mmCIF file of C-alpha atoms in Angstrom:
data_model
loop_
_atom_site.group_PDB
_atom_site.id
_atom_site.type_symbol
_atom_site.label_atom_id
_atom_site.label_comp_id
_atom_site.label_asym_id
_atom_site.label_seq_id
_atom_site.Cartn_x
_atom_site.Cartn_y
_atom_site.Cartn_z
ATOM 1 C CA UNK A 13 -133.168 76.653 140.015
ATOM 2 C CA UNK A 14 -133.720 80.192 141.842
ATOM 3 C CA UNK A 15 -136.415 79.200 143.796
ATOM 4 C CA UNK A 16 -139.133 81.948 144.748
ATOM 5 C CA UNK A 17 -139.284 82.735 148.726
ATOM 6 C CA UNK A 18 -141.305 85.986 148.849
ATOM 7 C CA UNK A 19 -144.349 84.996 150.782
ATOM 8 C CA UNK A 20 -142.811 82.025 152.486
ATOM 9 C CA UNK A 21 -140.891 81.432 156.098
ATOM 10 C CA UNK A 22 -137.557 80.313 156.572
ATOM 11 C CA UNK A 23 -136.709 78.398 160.492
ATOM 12 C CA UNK A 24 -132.922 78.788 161.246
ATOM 13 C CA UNK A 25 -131.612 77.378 164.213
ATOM 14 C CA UNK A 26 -128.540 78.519 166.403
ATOM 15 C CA UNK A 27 -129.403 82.232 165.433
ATOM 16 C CA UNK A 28 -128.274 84.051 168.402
ATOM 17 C CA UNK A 29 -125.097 84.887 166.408
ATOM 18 C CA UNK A 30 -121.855 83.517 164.237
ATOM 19 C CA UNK A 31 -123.416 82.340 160.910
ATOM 20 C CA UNK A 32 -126.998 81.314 161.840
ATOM 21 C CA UNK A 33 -127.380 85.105 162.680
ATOM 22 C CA UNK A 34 -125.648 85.874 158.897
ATOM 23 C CA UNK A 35 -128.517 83.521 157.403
ATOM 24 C CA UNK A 36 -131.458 84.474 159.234
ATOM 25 C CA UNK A 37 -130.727 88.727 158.574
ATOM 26 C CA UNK A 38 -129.983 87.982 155.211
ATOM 27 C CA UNK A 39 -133.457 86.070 154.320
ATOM 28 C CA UNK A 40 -134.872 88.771 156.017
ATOM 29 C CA UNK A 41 -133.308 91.300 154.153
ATOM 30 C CA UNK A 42 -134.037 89.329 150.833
ATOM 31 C CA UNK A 43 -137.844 89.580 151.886
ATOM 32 C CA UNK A 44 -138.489 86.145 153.406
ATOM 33 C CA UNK A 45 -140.346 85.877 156.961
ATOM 34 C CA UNK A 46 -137.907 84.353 159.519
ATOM 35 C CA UNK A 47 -138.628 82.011 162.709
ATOM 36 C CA UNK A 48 -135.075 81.712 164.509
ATOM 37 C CA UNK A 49 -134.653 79.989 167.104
ATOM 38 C CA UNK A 50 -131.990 80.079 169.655
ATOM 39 C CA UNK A 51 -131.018 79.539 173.362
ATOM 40 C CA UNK A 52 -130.505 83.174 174.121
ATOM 41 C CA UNK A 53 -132.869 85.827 173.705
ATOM 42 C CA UNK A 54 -129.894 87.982 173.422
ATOM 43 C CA UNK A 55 -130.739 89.051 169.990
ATOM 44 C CA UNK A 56 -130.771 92.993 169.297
ATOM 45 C CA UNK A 57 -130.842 93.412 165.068
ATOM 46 C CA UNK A 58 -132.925 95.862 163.908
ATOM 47 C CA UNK A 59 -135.110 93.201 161.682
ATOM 48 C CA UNK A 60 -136.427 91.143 164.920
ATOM 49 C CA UNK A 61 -140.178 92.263 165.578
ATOM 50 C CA UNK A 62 -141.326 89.670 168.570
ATOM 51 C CA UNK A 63 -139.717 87.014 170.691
ATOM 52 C CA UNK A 64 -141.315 84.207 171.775
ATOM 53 C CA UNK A 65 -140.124 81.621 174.801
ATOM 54 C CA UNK A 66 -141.070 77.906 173.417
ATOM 55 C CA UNK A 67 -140.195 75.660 176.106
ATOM 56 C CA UNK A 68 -136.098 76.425 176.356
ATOM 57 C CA UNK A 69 -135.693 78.154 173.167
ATOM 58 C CA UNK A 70 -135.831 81.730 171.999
ATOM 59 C CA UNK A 71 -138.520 81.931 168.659
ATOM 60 C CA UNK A 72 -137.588 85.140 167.140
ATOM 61 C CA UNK A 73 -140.408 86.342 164.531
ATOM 62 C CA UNK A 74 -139.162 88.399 161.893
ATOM 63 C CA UNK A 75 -141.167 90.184 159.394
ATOM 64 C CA UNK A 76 -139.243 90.752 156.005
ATOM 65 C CA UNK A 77 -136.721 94.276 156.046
ATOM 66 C CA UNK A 78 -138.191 96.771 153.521
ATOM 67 C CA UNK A 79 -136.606 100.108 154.625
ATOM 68 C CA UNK A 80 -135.181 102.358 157.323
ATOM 69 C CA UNK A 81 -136.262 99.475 160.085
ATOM 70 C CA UNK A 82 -133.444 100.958 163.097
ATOM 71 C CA UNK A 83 -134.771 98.792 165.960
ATOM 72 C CA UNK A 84 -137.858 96.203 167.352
ATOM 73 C CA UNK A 85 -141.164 97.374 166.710
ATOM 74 C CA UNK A 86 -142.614 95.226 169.226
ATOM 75 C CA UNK A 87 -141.158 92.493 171.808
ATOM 76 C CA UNK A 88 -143.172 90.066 174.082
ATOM 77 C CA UNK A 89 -142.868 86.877 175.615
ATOM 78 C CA UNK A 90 -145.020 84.178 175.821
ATOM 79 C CA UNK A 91 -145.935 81.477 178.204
ATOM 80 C CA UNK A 92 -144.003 78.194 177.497
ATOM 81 C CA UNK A 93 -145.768 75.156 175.164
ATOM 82 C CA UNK A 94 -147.607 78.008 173.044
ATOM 83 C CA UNK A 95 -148.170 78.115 169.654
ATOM 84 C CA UNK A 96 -145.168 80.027 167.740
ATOM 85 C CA UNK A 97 -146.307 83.030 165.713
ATOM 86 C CA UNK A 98 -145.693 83.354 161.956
ATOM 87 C CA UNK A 99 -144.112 87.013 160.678
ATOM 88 C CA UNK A 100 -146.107 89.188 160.458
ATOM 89 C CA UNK A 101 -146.033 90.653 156.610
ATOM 90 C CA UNK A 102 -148.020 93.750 156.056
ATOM 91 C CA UNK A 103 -147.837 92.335 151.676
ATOM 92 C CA UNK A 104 -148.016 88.388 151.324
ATOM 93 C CA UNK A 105 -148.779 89.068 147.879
ATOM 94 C CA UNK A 106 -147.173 85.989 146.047
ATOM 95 C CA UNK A 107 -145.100 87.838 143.319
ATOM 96 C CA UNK A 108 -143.875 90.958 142.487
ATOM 97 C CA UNK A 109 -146.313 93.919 143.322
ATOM 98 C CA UNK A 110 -146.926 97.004 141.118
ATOM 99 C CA UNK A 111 -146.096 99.764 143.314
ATOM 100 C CA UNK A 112 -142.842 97.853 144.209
ATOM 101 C CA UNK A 113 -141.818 96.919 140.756
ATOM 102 C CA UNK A 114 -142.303 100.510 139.691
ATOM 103 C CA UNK A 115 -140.364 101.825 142.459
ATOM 104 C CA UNK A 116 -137.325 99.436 141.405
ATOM 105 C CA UNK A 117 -137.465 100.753 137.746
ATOM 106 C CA UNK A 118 -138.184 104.203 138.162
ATOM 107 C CA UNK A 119 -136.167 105.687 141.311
ATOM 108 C CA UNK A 120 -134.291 108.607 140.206
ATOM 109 C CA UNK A 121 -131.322 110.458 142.314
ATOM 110 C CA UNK A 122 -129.747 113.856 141.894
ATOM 111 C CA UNK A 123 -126.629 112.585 142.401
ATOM 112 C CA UNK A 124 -126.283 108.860 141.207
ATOM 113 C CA UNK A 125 -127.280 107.670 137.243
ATOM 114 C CA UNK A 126 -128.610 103.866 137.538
ATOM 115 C CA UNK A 127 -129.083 101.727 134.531
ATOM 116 C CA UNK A 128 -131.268 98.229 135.028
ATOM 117 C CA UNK A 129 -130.141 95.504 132.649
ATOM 118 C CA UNK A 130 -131.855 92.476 133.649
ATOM 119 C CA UNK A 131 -130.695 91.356 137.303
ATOM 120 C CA UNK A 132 -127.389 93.973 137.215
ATOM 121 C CA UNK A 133 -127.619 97.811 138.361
ATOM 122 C CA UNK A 134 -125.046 99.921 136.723
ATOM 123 C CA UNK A 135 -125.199 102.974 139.153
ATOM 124 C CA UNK A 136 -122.670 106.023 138.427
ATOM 125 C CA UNK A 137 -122.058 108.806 140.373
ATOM 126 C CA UNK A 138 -122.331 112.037 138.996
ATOM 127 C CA UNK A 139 -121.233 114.813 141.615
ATOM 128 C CA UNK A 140 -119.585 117.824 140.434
ATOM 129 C CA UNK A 141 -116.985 119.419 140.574
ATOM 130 C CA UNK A 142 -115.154 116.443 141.805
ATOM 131 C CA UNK A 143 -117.633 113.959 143.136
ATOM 132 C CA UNK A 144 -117.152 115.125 146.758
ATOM 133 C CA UNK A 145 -118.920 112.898 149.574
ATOM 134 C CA UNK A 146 -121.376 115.111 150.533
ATOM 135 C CA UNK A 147 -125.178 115.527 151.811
ATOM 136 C CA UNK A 148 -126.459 115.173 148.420
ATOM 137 C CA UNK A 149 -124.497 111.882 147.428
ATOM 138 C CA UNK A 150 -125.213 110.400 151.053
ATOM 139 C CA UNK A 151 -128.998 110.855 150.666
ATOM 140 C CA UNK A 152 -129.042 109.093 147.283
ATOM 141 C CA UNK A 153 -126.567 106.415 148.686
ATOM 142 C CA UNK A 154 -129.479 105.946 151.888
ATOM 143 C CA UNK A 155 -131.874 105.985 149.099
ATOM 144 C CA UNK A 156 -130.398 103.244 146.705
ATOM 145 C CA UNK A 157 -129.482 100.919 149.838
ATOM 146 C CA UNK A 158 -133.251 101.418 150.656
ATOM 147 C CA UNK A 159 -134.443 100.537 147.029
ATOM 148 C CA UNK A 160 -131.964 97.130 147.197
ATOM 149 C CA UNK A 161 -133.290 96.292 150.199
ATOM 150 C CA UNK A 162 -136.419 94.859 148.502
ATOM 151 C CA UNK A 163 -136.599 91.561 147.259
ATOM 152 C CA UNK A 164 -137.544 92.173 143.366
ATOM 153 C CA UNK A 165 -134.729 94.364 143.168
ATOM 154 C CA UNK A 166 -130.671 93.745 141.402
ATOM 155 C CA UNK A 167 -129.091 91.111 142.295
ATOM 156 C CA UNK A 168 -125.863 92.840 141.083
ATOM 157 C CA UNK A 169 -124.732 96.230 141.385
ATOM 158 C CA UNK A 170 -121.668 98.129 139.603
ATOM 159 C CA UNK A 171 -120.857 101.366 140.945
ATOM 160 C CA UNK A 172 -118.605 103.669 139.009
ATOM 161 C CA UNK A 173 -118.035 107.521 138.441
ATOM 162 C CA UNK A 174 -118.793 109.813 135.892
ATOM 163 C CA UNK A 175 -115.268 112.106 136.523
ATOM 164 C CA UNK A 176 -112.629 109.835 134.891
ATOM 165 C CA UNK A 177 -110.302 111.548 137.495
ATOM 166 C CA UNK A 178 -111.869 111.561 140.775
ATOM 167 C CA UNK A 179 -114.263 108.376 141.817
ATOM 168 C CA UNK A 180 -114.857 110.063 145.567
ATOM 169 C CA UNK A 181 -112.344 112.155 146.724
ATOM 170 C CA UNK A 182 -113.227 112.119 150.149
ATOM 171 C CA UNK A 183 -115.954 113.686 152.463
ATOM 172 C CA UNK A 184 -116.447 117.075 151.673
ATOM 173 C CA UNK A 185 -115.165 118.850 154.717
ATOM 174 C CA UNK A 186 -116.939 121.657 154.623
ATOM 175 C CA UNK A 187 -120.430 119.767 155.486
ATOM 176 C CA UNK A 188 -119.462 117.152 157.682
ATOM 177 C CA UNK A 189 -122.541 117.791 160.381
ATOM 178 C CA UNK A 190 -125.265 117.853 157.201
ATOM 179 C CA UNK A 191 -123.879 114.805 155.699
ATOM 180 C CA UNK A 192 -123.358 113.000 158.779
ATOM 181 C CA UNK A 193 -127.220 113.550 159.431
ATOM 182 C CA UNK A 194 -128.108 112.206 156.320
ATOM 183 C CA UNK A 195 -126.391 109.314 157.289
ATOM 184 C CA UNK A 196 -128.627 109.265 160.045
ATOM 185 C CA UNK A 197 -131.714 108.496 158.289
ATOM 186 C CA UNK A 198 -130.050 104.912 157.644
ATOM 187 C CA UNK A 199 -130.038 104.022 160.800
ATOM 188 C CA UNK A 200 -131.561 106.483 163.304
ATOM 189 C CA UNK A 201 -129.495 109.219 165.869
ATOM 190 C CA UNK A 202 -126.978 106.540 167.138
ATOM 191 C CA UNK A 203 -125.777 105.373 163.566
ATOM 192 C CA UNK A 204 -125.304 108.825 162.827
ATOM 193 C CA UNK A 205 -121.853 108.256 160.835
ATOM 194 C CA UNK A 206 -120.792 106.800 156.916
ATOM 195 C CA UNK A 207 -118.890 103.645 159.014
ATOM 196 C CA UNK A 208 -122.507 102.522 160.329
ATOM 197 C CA UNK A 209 -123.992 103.560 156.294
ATOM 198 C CA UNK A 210 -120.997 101.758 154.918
ATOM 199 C CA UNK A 211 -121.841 98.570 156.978
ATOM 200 C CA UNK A 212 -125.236 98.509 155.762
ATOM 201 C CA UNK A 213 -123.943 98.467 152.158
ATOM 202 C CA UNK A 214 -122.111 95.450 152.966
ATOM 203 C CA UNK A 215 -125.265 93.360 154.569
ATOM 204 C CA UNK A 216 -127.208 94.177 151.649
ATOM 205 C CA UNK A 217 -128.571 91.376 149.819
ATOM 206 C CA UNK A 218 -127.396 92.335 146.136
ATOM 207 C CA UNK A 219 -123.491 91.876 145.078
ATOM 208 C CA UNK A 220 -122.204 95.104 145.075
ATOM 209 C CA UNK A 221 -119.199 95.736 142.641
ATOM 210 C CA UNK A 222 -117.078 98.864 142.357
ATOM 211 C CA UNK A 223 -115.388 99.395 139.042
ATOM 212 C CA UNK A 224 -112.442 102.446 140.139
ATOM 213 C CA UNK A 225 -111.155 105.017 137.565
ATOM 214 C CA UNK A 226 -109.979 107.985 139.054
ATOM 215 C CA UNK A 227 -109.033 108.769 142.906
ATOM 216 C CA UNK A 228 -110.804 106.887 145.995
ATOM 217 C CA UNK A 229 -109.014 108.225 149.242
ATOM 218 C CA UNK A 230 -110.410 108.926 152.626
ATOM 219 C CA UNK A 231 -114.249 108.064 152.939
ATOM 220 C CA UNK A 232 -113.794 107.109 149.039
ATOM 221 C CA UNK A 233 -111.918 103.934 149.525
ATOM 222 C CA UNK A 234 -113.655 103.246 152.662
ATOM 223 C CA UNK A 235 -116.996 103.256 150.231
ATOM 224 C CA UNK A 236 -115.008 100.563 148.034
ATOM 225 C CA UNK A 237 -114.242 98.789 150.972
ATOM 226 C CA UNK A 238 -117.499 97.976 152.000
ATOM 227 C CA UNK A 239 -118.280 96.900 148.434
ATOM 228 C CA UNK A 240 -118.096 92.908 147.943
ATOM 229 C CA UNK A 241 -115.455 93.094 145.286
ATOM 230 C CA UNK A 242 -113.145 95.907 144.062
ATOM 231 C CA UNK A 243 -111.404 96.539 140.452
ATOM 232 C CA UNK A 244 -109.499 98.984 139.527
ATOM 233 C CA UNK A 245 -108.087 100.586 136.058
ATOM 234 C CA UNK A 246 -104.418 99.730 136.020
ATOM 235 C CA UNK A 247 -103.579 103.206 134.606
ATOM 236 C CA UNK A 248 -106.316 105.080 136.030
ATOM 237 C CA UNK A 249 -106.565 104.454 139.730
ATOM 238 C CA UNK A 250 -105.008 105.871 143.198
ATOM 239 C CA UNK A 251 -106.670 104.968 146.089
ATOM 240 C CA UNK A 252 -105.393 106.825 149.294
ATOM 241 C CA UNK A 253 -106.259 107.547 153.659
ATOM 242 C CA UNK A 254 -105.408 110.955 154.056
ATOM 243 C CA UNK A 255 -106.808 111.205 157.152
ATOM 244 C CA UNK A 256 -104.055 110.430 159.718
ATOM 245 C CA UNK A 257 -102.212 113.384 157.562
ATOM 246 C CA UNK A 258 -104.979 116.081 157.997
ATOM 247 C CA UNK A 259 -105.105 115.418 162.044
ATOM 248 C CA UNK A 260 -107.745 112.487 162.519
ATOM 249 C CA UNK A 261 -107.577 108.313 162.074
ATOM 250 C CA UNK A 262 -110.020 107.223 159.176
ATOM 251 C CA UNK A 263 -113.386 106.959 160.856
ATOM 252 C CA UNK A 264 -115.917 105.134 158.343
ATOM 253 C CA UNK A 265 -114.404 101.393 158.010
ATOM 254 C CA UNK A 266 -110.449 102.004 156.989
ATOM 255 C CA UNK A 267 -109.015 100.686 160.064
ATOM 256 C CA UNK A 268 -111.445 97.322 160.571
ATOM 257 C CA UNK A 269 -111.113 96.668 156.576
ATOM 258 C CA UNK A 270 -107.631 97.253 155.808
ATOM 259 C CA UNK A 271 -106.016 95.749 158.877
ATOM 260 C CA UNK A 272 -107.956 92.465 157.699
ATOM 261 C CA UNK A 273 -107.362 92.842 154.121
ATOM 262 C CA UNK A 274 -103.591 94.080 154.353
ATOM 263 C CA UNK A 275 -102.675 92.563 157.408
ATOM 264 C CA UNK A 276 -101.307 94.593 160.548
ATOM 265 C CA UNK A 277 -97.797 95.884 158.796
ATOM 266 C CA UNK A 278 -99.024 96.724 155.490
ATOM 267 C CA UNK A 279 -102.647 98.688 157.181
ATOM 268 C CA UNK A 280 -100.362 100.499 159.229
ATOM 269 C CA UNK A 281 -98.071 101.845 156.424
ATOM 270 C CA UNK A 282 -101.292 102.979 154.246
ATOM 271 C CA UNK A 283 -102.866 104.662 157.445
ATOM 272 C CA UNK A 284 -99.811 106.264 158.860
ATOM 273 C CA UNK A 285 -98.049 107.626 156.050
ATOM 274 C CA UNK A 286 -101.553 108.812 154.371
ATOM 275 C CA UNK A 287 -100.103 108.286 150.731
ATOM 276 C CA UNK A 288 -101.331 107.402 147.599
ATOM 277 C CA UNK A 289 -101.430 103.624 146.548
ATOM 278 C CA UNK A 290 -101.944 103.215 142.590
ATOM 279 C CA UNK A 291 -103.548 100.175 141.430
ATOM 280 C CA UNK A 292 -100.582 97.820 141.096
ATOM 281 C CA UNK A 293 -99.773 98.477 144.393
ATOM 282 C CA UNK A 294 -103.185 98.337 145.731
ATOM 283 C CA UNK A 295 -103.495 95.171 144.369
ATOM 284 C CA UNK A 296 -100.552 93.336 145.616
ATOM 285 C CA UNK A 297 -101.359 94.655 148.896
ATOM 286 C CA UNK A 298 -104.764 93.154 148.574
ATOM 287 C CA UNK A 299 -106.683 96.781 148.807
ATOM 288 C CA UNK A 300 -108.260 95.868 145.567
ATOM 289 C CA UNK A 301 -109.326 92.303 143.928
ATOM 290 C CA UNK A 302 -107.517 92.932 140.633
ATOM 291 C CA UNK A 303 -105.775 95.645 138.495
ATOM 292 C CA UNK A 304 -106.345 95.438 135.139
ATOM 293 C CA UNK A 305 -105.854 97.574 131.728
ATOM 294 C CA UNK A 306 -108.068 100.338 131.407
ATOM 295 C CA UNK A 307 -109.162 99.374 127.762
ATOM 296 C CA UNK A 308 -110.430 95.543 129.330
ATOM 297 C CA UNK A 309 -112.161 97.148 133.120
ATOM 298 C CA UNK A 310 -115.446 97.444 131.313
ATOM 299 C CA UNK A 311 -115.881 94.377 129.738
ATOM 300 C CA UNK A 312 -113.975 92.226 132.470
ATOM 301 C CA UNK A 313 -116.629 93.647 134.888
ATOM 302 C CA UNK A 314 -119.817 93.476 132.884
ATOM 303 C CA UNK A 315 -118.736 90.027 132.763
ATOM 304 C CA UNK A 316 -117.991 89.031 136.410
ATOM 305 C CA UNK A 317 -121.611 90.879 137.279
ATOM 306 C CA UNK A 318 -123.448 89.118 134.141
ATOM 307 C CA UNK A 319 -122.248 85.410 135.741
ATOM 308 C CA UNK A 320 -122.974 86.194 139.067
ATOM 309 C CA UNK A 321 -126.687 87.780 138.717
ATOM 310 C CA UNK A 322 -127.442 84.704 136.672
ATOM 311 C CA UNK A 323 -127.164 82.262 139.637
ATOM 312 C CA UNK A 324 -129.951 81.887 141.951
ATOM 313 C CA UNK A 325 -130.577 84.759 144.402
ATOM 314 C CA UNK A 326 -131.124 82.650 147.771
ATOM 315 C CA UNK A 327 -127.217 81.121 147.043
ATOM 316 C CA UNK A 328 -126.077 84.351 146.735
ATOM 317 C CA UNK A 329 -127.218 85.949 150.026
ATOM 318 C CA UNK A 330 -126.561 82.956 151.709
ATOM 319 C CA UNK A 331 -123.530 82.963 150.744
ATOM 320 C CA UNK A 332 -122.305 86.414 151.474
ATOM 321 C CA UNK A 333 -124.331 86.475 154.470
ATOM 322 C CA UNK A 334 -121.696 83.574 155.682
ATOM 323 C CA UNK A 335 -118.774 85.158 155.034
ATOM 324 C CA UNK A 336 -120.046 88.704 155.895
ATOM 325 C CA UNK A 337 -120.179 86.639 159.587
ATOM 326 C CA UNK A 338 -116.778 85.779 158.908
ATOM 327 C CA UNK A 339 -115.006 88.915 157.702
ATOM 328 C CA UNK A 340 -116.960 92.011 158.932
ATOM 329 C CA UNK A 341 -116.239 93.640 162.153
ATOM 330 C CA UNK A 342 -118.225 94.000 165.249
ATOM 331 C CA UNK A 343 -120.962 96.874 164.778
ATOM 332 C CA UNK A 344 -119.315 98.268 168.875
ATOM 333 C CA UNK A 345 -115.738 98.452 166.755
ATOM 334 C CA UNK A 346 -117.403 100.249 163.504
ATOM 335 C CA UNK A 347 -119.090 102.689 166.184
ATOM 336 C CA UNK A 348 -116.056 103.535 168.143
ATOM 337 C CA UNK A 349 -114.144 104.624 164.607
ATOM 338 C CA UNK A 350 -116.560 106.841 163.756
ATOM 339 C CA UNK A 351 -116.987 108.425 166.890
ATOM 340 C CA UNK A 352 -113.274 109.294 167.482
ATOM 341 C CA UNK A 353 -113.078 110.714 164.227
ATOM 342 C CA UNK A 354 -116.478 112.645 164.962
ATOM 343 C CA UNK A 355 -114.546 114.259 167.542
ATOM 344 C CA UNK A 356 -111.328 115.113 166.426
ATOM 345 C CA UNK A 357 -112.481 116.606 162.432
ATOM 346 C CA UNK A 358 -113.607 118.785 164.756
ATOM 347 C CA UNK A 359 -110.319 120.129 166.606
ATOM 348 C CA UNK A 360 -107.847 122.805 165.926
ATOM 349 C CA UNK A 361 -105.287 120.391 164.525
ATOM 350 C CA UNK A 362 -107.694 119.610 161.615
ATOM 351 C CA UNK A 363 -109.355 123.213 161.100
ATOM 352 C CA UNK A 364 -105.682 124.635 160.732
ATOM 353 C CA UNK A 365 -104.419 121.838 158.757
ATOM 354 C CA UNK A 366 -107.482 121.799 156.396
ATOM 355 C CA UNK A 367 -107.326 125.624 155.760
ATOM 356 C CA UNK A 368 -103.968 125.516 154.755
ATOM 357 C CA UNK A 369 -104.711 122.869 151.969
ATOM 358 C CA UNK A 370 -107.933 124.834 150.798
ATOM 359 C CA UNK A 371 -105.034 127.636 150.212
ATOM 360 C CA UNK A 372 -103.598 125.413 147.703
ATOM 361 C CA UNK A 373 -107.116 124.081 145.999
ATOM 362 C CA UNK A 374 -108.425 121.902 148.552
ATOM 363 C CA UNK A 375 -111.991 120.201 147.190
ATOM 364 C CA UNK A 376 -111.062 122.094 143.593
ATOM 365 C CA UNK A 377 -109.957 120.000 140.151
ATOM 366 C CA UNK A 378 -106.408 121.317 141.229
ATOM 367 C CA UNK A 379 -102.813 119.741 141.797
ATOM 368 C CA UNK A 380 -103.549 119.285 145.328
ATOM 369 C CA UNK A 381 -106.416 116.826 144.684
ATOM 370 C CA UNK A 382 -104.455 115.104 141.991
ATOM 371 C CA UNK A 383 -102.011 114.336 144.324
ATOM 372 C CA UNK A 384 -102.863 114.732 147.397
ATOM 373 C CA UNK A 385 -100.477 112.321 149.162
ATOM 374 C CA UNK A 386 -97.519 114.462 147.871
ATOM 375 C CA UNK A 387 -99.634 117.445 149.049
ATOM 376 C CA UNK A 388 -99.780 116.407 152.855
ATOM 377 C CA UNK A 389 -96.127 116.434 152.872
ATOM 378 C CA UNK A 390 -96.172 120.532 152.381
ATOM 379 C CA UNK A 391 -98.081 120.763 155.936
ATOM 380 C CA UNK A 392 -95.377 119.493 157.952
ATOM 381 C CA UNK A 393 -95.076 122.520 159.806
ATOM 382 C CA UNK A 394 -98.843 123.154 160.476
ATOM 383 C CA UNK A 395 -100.312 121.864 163.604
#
């Protein structure tokens, strides 16, 4: 039975952090008021809107995440033995709303194509020439996280490309300071990076799938990473971390994802050596969930998203919320990535090793995109 919670409270105890913390963001991000208590008022996530002292716990009232919330709107305590406060819900309507239901149907993007068949999003990107990671595709990305945040949206989402050869690329390096403050608007001026916009993709509520054909590398596969579940077109699919090869380490999830995924030895060899993995690879290493024959991708993963966005909703974000506790790594570590490679995309070593490849069709449908891992090799003498 998928029972209904929009309207309603959920009480979680031991919230402070681990897996009670999992529970109590993800019913807030699903839309459901939260009253968490805990022994430490410690708490600092961005859905949190007053604390209350009750004797020797922490009450943390938590009104229901619909948007760019980056931080607590309001914090007070109160004297102990008084009566705990409900959330405070700007829309207790029981049901659906108009405005909102619209909104889920009808968002549009200049960048990403979405489809709505019953609970499961089909959303493709659509960037040419070669579906670069740029401005454009960040704002619709901020835009589509902000549309799944709300409670009557997918519970499933399947993101592929439109460019059978190139899924993303990577960043487009020519805009790195107007896509990075796009990012911005996710979070606010101190999650200013894709690692922090990546994360939040993760800690959405809906089950976000990514079907690859084509090439991921760079910010591209760290996009898949943060996606639930990963498969990939046996024929069709290279997934790559150039970075380390252009001058700087990958800054937008790589090193936390792969290093768990991989393990230490085989993270290292696809960081260092900045090559390209193809999907039988990639799968044995664990990169991806499966490889499979390009002819059976679609149906295999029309499948896997039918079956899960016909189970209840609250199992799923429990669920992942629990193992997102497990798995994902400390918001300080994501932080630190991107700011180191913040700083050195910006040095010489990068500049001169970038404008060597753009002499050879950097960001173009060229051989140097295609295969970019053999094309790193040519700029062993630069920098």
């Amino acid at each position: 039975m998928d029972l209904q919670l929009k309207g309603k409270v959920a009480v979680v105890t031991g919230a402070s952090k681990g897996i009670g913390l999992a529970i109590a963001e993800a019913f807030g991000r699903g839309g459901v008021g939260v009253i968490a208590g805990s022994r430490s008022m410690g708490v600092s996530t961005g859905w949190v809107t007053e604390a209350h002292e009750v004797a020797d716990l922490a009450v943390i009232v938590a009104s229901p995440l619909a948007g760019n919330i980056t931080g607590p709107s309001s914090r007070s305590t109160a004297a102990p033995g008084r009566d705990i406060v409900t959330s405070r819900r700007p829309d207790c309507r029981s049901g659906p709303g108009p405005a909102l239901r619209g909104r889920a149907m009808t968002a549009s993007y200049e960048t990403i194509g979405t489809r709505l068949d019953g609970s499961v999003l089909s959303a493709t990107f659509d960037a040419p020439p070669i579906n670069l990671i740029g401005p454009e595709v960040v704002r619709d990305l901020v835009g589509l996280l902000e549309q799944l945040s709300h409670p009557d949206s997918a519970r499933v989402v399947v993101f592929e490309s439109a460019d059978p050869d190139f899924f993303f690329p990577h960043v487009d390096m020519t805009k790195v300071p107007e896509y990075t403050a796009e990012a911005a608007k996710a979070g606010g001026p101190g999650d200013a990076s894709l690692g922090m916009l990546f994360r939040r993709l993760s800690l959405t509520p809906a089950v976000t799938i990514a079907k690859l054909r084509g090439r991921a590398r760079g910010a591209g596969s760290e996009f898949l990473l943060a996606c639930d579940m990963r498969f990939a077109s046996w024929e069709n699919a290279v997934l790559g971390q150039p970075e380390v090869g252009i001058g700087a380490p990958p800054g937008a999830g790589a090193l936390q994802h792969l290093t768990r995924l991989l393990g230490r030895g085989r993270a290292l060899e696809a960081v260092l050596t900045s090559a390209d993995f193809d999907a039988e690879l990639a799968e044995r290493y664990g990169w991806i969930n499966r490889a499979l024959p390009d002819a059976e991708l679609d149906g295999f993963v029309a499948g896997v998203a039918r079956r899960v966005g016909a189970f209840p909703r609250d199992a799923l974000i429990a669920a992942k919320a629990a193992i997102n506790a497990i798995s994902l790594p400390p918001v300080a570590d994501v932080r630190a990535d991107a700011a180191l490679f913040q700083q050195l995309v910006r040095g010489t070593t990068v500049q001169q090793r970038t404008a060597a490849l753009f002499e050879h069709g950097f960001q173009t449908r060229s051989r140097t995109e295609l295969d970019l891992g053999a094309a790193l090799d040519d700029l062993n003498t630069v920098g």
